[in-house]
mmCIF file of C-alpha atoms in Angstrom:
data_model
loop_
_atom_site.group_PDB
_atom_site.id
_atom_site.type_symbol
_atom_site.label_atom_id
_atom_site.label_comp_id
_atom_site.label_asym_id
_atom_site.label_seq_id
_atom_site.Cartn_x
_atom_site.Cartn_y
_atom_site.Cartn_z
ATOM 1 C CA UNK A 565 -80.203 201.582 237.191
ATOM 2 C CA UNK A 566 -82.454 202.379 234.530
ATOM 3 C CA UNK A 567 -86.285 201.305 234.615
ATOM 4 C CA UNK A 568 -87.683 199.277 232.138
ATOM 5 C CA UNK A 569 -91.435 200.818 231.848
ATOM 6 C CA UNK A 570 -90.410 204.625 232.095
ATOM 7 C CA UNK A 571 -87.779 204.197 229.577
ATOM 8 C CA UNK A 572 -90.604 201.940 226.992
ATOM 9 C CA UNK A 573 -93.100 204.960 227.966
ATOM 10 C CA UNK A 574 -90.692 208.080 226.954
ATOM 11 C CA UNK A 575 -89.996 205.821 223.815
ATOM 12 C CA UNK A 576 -93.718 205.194 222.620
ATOM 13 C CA UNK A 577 -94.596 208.654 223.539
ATOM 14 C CA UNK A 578 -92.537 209.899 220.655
ATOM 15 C CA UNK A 579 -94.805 209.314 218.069
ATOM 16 C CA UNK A 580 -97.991 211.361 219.534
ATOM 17 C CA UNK A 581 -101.091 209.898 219.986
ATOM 18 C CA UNK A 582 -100.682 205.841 219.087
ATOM 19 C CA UNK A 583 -102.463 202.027 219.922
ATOM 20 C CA UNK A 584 -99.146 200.051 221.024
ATOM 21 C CA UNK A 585 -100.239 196.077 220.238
ATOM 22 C CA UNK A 586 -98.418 193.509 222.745
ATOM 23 C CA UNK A 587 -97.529 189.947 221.194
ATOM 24 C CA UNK A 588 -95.521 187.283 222.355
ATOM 25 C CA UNK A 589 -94.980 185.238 225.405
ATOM 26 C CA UNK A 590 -95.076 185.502 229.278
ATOM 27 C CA UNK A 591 -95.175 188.641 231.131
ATOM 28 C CA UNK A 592 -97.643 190.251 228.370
ATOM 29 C CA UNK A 593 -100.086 191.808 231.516
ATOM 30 C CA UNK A 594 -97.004 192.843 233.247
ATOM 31 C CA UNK A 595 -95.795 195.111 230.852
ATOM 32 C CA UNK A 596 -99.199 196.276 229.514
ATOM 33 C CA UNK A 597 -100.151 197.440 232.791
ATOM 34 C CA UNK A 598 -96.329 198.705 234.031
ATOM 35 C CA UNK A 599 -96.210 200.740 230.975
ATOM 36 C CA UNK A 600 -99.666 201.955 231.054
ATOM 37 C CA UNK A 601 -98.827 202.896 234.678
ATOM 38 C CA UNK A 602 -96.147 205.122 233.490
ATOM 39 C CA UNK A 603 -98.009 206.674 230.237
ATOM 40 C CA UNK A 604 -100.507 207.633 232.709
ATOM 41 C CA UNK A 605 -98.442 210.471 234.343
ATOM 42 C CA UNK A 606 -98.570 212.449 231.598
ATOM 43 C CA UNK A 607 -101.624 210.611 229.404
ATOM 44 C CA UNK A 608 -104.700 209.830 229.126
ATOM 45 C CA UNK A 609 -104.685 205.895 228.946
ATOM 46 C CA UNK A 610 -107.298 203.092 227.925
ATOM 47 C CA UNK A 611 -105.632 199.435 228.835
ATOM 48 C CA UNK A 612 -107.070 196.399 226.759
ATOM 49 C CA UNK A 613 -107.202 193.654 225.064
ATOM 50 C CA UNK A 614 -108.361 192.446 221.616
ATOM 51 C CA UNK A 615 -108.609 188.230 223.734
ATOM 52 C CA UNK A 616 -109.176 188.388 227.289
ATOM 53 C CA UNK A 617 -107.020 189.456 229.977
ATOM 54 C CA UNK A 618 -106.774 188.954 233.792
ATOM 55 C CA UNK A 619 -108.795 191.889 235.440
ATOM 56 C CA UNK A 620 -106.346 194.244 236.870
ATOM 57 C CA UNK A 621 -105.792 194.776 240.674
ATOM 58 C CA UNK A 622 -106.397 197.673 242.517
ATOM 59 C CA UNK A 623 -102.370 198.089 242.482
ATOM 60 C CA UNK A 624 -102.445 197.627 238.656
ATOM 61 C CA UNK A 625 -105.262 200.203 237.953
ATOM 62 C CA UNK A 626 -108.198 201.534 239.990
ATOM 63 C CA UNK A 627 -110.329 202.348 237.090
ATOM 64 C CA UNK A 628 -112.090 199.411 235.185
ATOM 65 C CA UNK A 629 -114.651 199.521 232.513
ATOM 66 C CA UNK A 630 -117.436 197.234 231.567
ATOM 67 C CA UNK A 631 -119.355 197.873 228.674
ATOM 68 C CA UNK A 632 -119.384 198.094 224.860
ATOM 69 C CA UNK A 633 -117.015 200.641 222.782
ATOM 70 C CA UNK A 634 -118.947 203.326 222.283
ATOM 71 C CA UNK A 635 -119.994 203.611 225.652
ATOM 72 C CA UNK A 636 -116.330 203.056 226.798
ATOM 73 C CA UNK A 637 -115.326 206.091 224.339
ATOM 74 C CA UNK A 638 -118.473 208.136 226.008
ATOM 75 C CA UNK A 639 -116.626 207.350 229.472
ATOM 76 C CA UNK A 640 -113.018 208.234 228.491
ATOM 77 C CA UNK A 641 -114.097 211.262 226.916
ATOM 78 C CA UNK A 642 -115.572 212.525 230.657
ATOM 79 C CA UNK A 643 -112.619 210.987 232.391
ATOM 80 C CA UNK A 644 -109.986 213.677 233.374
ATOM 81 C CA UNK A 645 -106.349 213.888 232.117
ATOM 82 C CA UNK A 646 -104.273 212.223 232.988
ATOM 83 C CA UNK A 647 -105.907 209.225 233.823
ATOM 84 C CA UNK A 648 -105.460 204.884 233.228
ATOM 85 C CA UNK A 649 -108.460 203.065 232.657
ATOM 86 C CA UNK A 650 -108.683 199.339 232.220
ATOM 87 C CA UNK A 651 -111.344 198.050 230.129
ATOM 88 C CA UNK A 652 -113.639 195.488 228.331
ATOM 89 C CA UNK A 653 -117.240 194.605 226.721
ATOM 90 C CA UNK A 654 -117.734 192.247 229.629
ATOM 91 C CA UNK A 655 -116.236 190.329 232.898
ATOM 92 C CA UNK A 656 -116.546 186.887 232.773
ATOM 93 C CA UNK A 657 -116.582 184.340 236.030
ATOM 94 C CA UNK A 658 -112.871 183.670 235.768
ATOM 95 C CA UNK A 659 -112.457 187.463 236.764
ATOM 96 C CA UNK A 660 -111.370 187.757 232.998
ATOM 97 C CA UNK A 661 -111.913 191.144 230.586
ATOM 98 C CA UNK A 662 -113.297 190.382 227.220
ATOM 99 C CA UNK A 663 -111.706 193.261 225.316
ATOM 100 C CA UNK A 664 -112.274 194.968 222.336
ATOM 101 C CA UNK A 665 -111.734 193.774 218.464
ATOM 102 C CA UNK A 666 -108.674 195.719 216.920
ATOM 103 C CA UNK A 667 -110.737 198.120 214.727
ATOM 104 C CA UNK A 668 -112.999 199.486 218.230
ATOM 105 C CA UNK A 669 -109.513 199.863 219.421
ATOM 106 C CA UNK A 670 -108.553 202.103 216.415
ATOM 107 C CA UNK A 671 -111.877 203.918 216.605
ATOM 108 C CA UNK A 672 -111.064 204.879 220.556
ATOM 109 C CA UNK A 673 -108.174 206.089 219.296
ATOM 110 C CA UNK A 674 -109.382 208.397 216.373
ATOM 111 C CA UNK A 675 -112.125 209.945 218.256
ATOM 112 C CA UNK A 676 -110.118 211.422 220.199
ATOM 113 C CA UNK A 677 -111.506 209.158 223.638
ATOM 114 C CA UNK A 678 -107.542 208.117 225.198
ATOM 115 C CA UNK A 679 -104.629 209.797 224.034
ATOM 116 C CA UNK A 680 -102.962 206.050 223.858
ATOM 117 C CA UNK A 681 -104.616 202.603 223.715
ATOM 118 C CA UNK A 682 -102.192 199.665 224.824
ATOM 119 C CA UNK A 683 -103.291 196.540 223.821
ATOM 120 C CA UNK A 684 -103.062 192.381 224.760
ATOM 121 C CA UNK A 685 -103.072 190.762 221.294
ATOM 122 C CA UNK A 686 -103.048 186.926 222.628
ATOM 123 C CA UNK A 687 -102.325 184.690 225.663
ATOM 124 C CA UNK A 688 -99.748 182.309 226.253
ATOM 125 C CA UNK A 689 -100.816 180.998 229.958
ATOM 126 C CA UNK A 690 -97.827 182.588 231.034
ATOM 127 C CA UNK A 691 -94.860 180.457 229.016
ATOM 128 C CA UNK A 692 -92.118 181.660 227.429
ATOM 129 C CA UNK A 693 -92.401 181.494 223.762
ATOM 130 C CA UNK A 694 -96.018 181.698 222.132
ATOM 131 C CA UNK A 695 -96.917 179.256 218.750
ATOM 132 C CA UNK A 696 -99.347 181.099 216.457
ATOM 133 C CA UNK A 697 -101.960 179.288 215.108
ATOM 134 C CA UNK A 698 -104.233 180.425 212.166
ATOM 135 C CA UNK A 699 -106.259 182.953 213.797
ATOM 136 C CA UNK A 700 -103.984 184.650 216.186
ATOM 137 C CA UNK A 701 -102.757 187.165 217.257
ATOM 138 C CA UNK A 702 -105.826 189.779 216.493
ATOM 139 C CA UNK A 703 -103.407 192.629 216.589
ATOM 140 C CA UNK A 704 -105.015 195.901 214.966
ATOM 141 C CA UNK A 705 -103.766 197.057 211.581
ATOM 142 C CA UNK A 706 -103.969 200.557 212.580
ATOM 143 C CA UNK A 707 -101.574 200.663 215.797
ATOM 144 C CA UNK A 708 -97.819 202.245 215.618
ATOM 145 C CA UNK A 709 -95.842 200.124 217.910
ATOM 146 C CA UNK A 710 -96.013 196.166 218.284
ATOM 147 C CA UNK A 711 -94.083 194.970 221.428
ATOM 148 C CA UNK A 712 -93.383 191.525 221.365
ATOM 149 C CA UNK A 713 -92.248 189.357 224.698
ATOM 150 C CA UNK A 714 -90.109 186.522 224.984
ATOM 151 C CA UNK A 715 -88.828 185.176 227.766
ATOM 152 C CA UNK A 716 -84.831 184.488 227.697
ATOM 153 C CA UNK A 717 -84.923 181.267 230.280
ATOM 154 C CA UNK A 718 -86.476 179.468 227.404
ATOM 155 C CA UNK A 719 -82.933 179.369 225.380
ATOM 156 C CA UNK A 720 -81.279 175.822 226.332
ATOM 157 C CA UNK A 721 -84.669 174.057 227.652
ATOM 158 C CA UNK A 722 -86.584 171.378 226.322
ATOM 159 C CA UNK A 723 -89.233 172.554 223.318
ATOM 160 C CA UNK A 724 -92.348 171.353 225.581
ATOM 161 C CA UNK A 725 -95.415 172.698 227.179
ATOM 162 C CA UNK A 726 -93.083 174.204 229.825
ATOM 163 C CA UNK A 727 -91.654 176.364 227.962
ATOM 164 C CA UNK A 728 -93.445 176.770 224.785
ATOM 165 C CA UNK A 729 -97.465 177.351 224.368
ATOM 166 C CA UNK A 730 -98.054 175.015 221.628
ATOM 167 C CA UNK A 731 -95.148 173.338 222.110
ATOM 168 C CA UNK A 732 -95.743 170.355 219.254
ATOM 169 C CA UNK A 733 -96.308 172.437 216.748
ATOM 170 C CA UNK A 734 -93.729 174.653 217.202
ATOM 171 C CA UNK A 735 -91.118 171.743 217.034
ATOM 172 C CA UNK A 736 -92.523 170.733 213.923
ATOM 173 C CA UNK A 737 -91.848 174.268 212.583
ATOM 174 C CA UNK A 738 -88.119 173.464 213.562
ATOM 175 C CA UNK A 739 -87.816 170.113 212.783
ATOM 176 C CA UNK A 740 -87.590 168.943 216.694
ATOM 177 C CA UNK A 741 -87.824 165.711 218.359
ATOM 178 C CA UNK A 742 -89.776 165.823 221.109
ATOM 179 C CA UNK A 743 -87.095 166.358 224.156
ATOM 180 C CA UNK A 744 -84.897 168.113 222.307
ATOM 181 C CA UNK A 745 -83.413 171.637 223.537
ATOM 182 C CA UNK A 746 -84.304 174.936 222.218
ATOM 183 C CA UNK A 747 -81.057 176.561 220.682
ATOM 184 C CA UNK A 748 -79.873 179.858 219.288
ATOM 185 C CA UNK A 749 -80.353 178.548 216.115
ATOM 186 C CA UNK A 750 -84.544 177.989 217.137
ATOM 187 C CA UNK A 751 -84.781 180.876 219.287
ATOM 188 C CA UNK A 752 -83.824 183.218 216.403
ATOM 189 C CA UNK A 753 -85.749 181.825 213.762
ATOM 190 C CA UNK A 754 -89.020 181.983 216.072
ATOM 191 C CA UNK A 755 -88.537 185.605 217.032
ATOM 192 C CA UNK A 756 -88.161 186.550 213.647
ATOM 193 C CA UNK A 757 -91.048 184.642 211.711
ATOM 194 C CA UNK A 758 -93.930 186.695 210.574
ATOM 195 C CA UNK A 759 -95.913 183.235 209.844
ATOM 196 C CA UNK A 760 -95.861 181.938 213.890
ATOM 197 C CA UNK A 761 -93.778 184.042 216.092
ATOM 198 C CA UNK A 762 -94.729 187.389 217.889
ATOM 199 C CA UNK A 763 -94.209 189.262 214.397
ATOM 200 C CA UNK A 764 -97.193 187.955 213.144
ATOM 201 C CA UNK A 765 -99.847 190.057 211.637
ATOM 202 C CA UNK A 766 -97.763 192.975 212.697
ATOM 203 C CA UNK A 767 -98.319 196.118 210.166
ATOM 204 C CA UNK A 768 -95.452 196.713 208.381
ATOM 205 C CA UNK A 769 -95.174 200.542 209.220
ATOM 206 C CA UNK A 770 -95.481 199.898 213.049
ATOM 207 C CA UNK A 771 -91.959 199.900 214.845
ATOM 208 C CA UNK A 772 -91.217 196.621 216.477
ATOM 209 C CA UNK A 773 -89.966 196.521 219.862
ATOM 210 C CA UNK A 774 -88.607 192.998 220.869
ATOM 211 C CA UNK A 775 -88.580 192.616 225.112
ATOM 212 C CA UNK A 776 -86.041 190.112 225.989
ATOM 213 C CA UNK A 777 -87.580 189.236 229.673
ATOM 214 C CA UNK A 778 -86.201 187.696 232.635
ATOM 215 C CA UNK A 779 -82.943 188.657 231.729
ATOM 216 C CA UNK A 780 -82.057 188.496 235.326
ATOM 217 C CA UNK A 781 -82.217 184.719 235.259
ATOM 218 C CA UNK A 782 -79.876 183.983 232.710
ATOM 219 C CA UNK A 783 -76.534 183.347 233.574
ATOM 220 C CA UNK A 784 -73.236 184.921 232.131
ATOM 221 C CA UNK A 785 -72.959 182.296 229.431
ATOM 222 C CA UNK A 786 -76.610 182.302 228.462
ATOM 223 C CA UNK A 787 -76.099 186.355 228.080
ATOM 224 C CA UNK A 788 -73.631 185.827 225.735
ATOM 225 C CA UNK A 789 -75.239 183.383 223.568
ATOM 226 C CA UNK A 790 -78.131 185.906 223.564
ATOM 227 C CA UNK A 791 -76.465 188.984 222.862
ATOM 228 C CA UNK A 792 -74.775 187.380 219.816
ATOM 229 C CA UNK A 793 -78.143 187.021 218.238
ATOM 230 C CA UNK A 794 -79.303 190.307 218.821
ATOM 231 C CA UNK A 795 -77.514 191.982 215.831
ATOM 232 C CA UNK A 796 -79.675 189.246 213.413
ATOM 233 C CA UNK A 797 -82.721 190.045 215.549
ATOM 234 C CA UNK A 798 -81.995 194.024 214.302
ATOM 235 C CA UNK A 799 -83.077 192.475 210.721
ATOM 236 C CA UNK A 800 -86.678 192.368 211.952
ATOM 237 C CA UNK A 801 -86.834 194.408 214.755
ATOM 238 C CA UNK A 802 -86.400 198.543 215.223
ATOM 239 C CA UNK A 803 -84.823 197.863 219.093
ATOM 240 C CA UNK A 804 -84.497 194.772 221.454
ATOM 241 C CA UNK A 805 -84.202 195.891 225.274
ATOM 242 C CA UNK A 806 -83.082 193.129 227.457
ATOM 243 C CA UNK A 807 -84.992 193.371 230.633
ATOM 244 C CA UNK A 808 -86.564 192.429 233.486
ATOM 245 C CA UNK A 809 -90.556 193.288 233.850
ATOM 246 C CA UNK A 810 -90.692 191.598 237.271
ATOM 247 C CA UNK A 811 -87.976 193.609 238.401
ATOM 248 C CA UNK A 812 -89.163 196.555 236.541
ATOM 249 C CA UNK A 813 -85.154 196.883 235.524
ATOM 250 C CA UNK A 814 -83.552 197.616 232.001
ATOM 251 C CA UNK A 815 -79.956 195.739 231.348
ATOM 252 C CA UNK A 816 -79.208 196.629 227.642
ATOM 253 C CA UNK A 817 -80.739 198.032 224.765
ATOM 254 C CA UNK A 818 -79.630 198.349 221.228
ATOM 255 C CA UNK A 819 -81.433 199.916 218.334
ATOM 256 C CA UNK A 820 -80.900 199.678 214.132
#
């Protein structure tokens, strides 16, 4: 059984020193902190976010940051290799890290402070698919991977707040009534847009990794319906893994 964050990590690693930018919907914080965990072996790793993210555990990562990006650089640079450090300019009352806009993230990175900067672009208060408005996701020109998240138990379910974080203006995008089910036909065209879907704002020279999550609870028909959009999905994106980040397990991947 192959694991989903060591496989990611070997991938990402490929390309040397890189920000990787995460997009999409649920299980964002999962796989930013599983694949920082794994970088982290071999790296050393600063864990962000250009929003806000939860603050990790002690499970998640020991080491946590608070302070502005210059001094955060100034602390990575003393911090030993390998290492995973999770960090922001502040800690709010909700226990929340205010993290860093995308071009402190690209300095961190150039200076030489973390050998690899993974990054929470947005939040989607854990649903499956994420509607982009205007001014999201802040995802930093500069980084060499986006990894995008959607969740696969979204296929076949009503286009609501359940499901779908900004759920009324994503079935305008469509052309949805409200109640009506979220098919192949939807599920592709939202994965794919560069105007409101996780591919939004991503550099064109980054490689695009699409994260199909909970696999697991899909059931053999659902699968199928999935895998037969994956070949249009290779359009847009350089690989789709189908996966499970709870899990921590990797069912299928296919590449261009």
């Amino acid at each position: 059984m192959t694991k989903l964050f060591s496989f990611l990590a070997r991938r990402v690693e490929r390309g040397g020193a890189a920000v990787a930018a995460i997009t999409g919907g649920g299980g964002k914080t999962t796989l930013l902190y599983g694949l920082g965990r794994e970088l982290a072996k071999r790296r050393r790793v600063l864990l962000t976010a250009t929003t806000k993210i939860f603050s990790p555990t002690p499970d998640e990562c020991e080491n946590v940051f608070i302070g502005d990006a210059r001094s955060c650089a100034a602390f990575l640079a003393a911090t030993p290799r390998p290492s995973l450090t999770a960090a922001g300019a502040l800690r709010d009352e909700k226990n929340k890290l205010h993290g860093y806009s995308p071009h402190e993230l690209e300095m961190l990175l150039a200076g030489g402070a973390a050998d690899f900067v993974a990054a929470e672009c947005d939040g989607s208060r854990g649903r499956s698919l994420k509607y982009y408005g205007d001014h999201e996701p802040p995802v930093p020109q500069g980084c060499s991977f986006v990894l995008a998240v959607a969740g696969v138990d979204a296929l076949g379910k009503k286009a609501d707040e359940e499901s779908v974080f900004c759920a009324e203006a994503f079935r305008a995008l469509h052309g949805l009534e409200e109640g009506a089910a979220i098919t192949e036909r939807e599920y592709l065209k939202y994965l794919r847009c560069e105007e409101n879907g996780p591919l939004k704002n991503a550099p064109r020279a980054a490689k695009k990794i699409l994260i199909l999550n909970k696999w697991d609870e899909a059931d053999e028909e659902g699968r199928g319906r999935l895998a037969g959009v994956i070949p249009a999905l290779l359009e847009s994106y350089d690989a789709v893994l189908c996966a499970s980040e709870r899990e921590n397990i990797l069912y299928g991947y296919t590449e261009r």
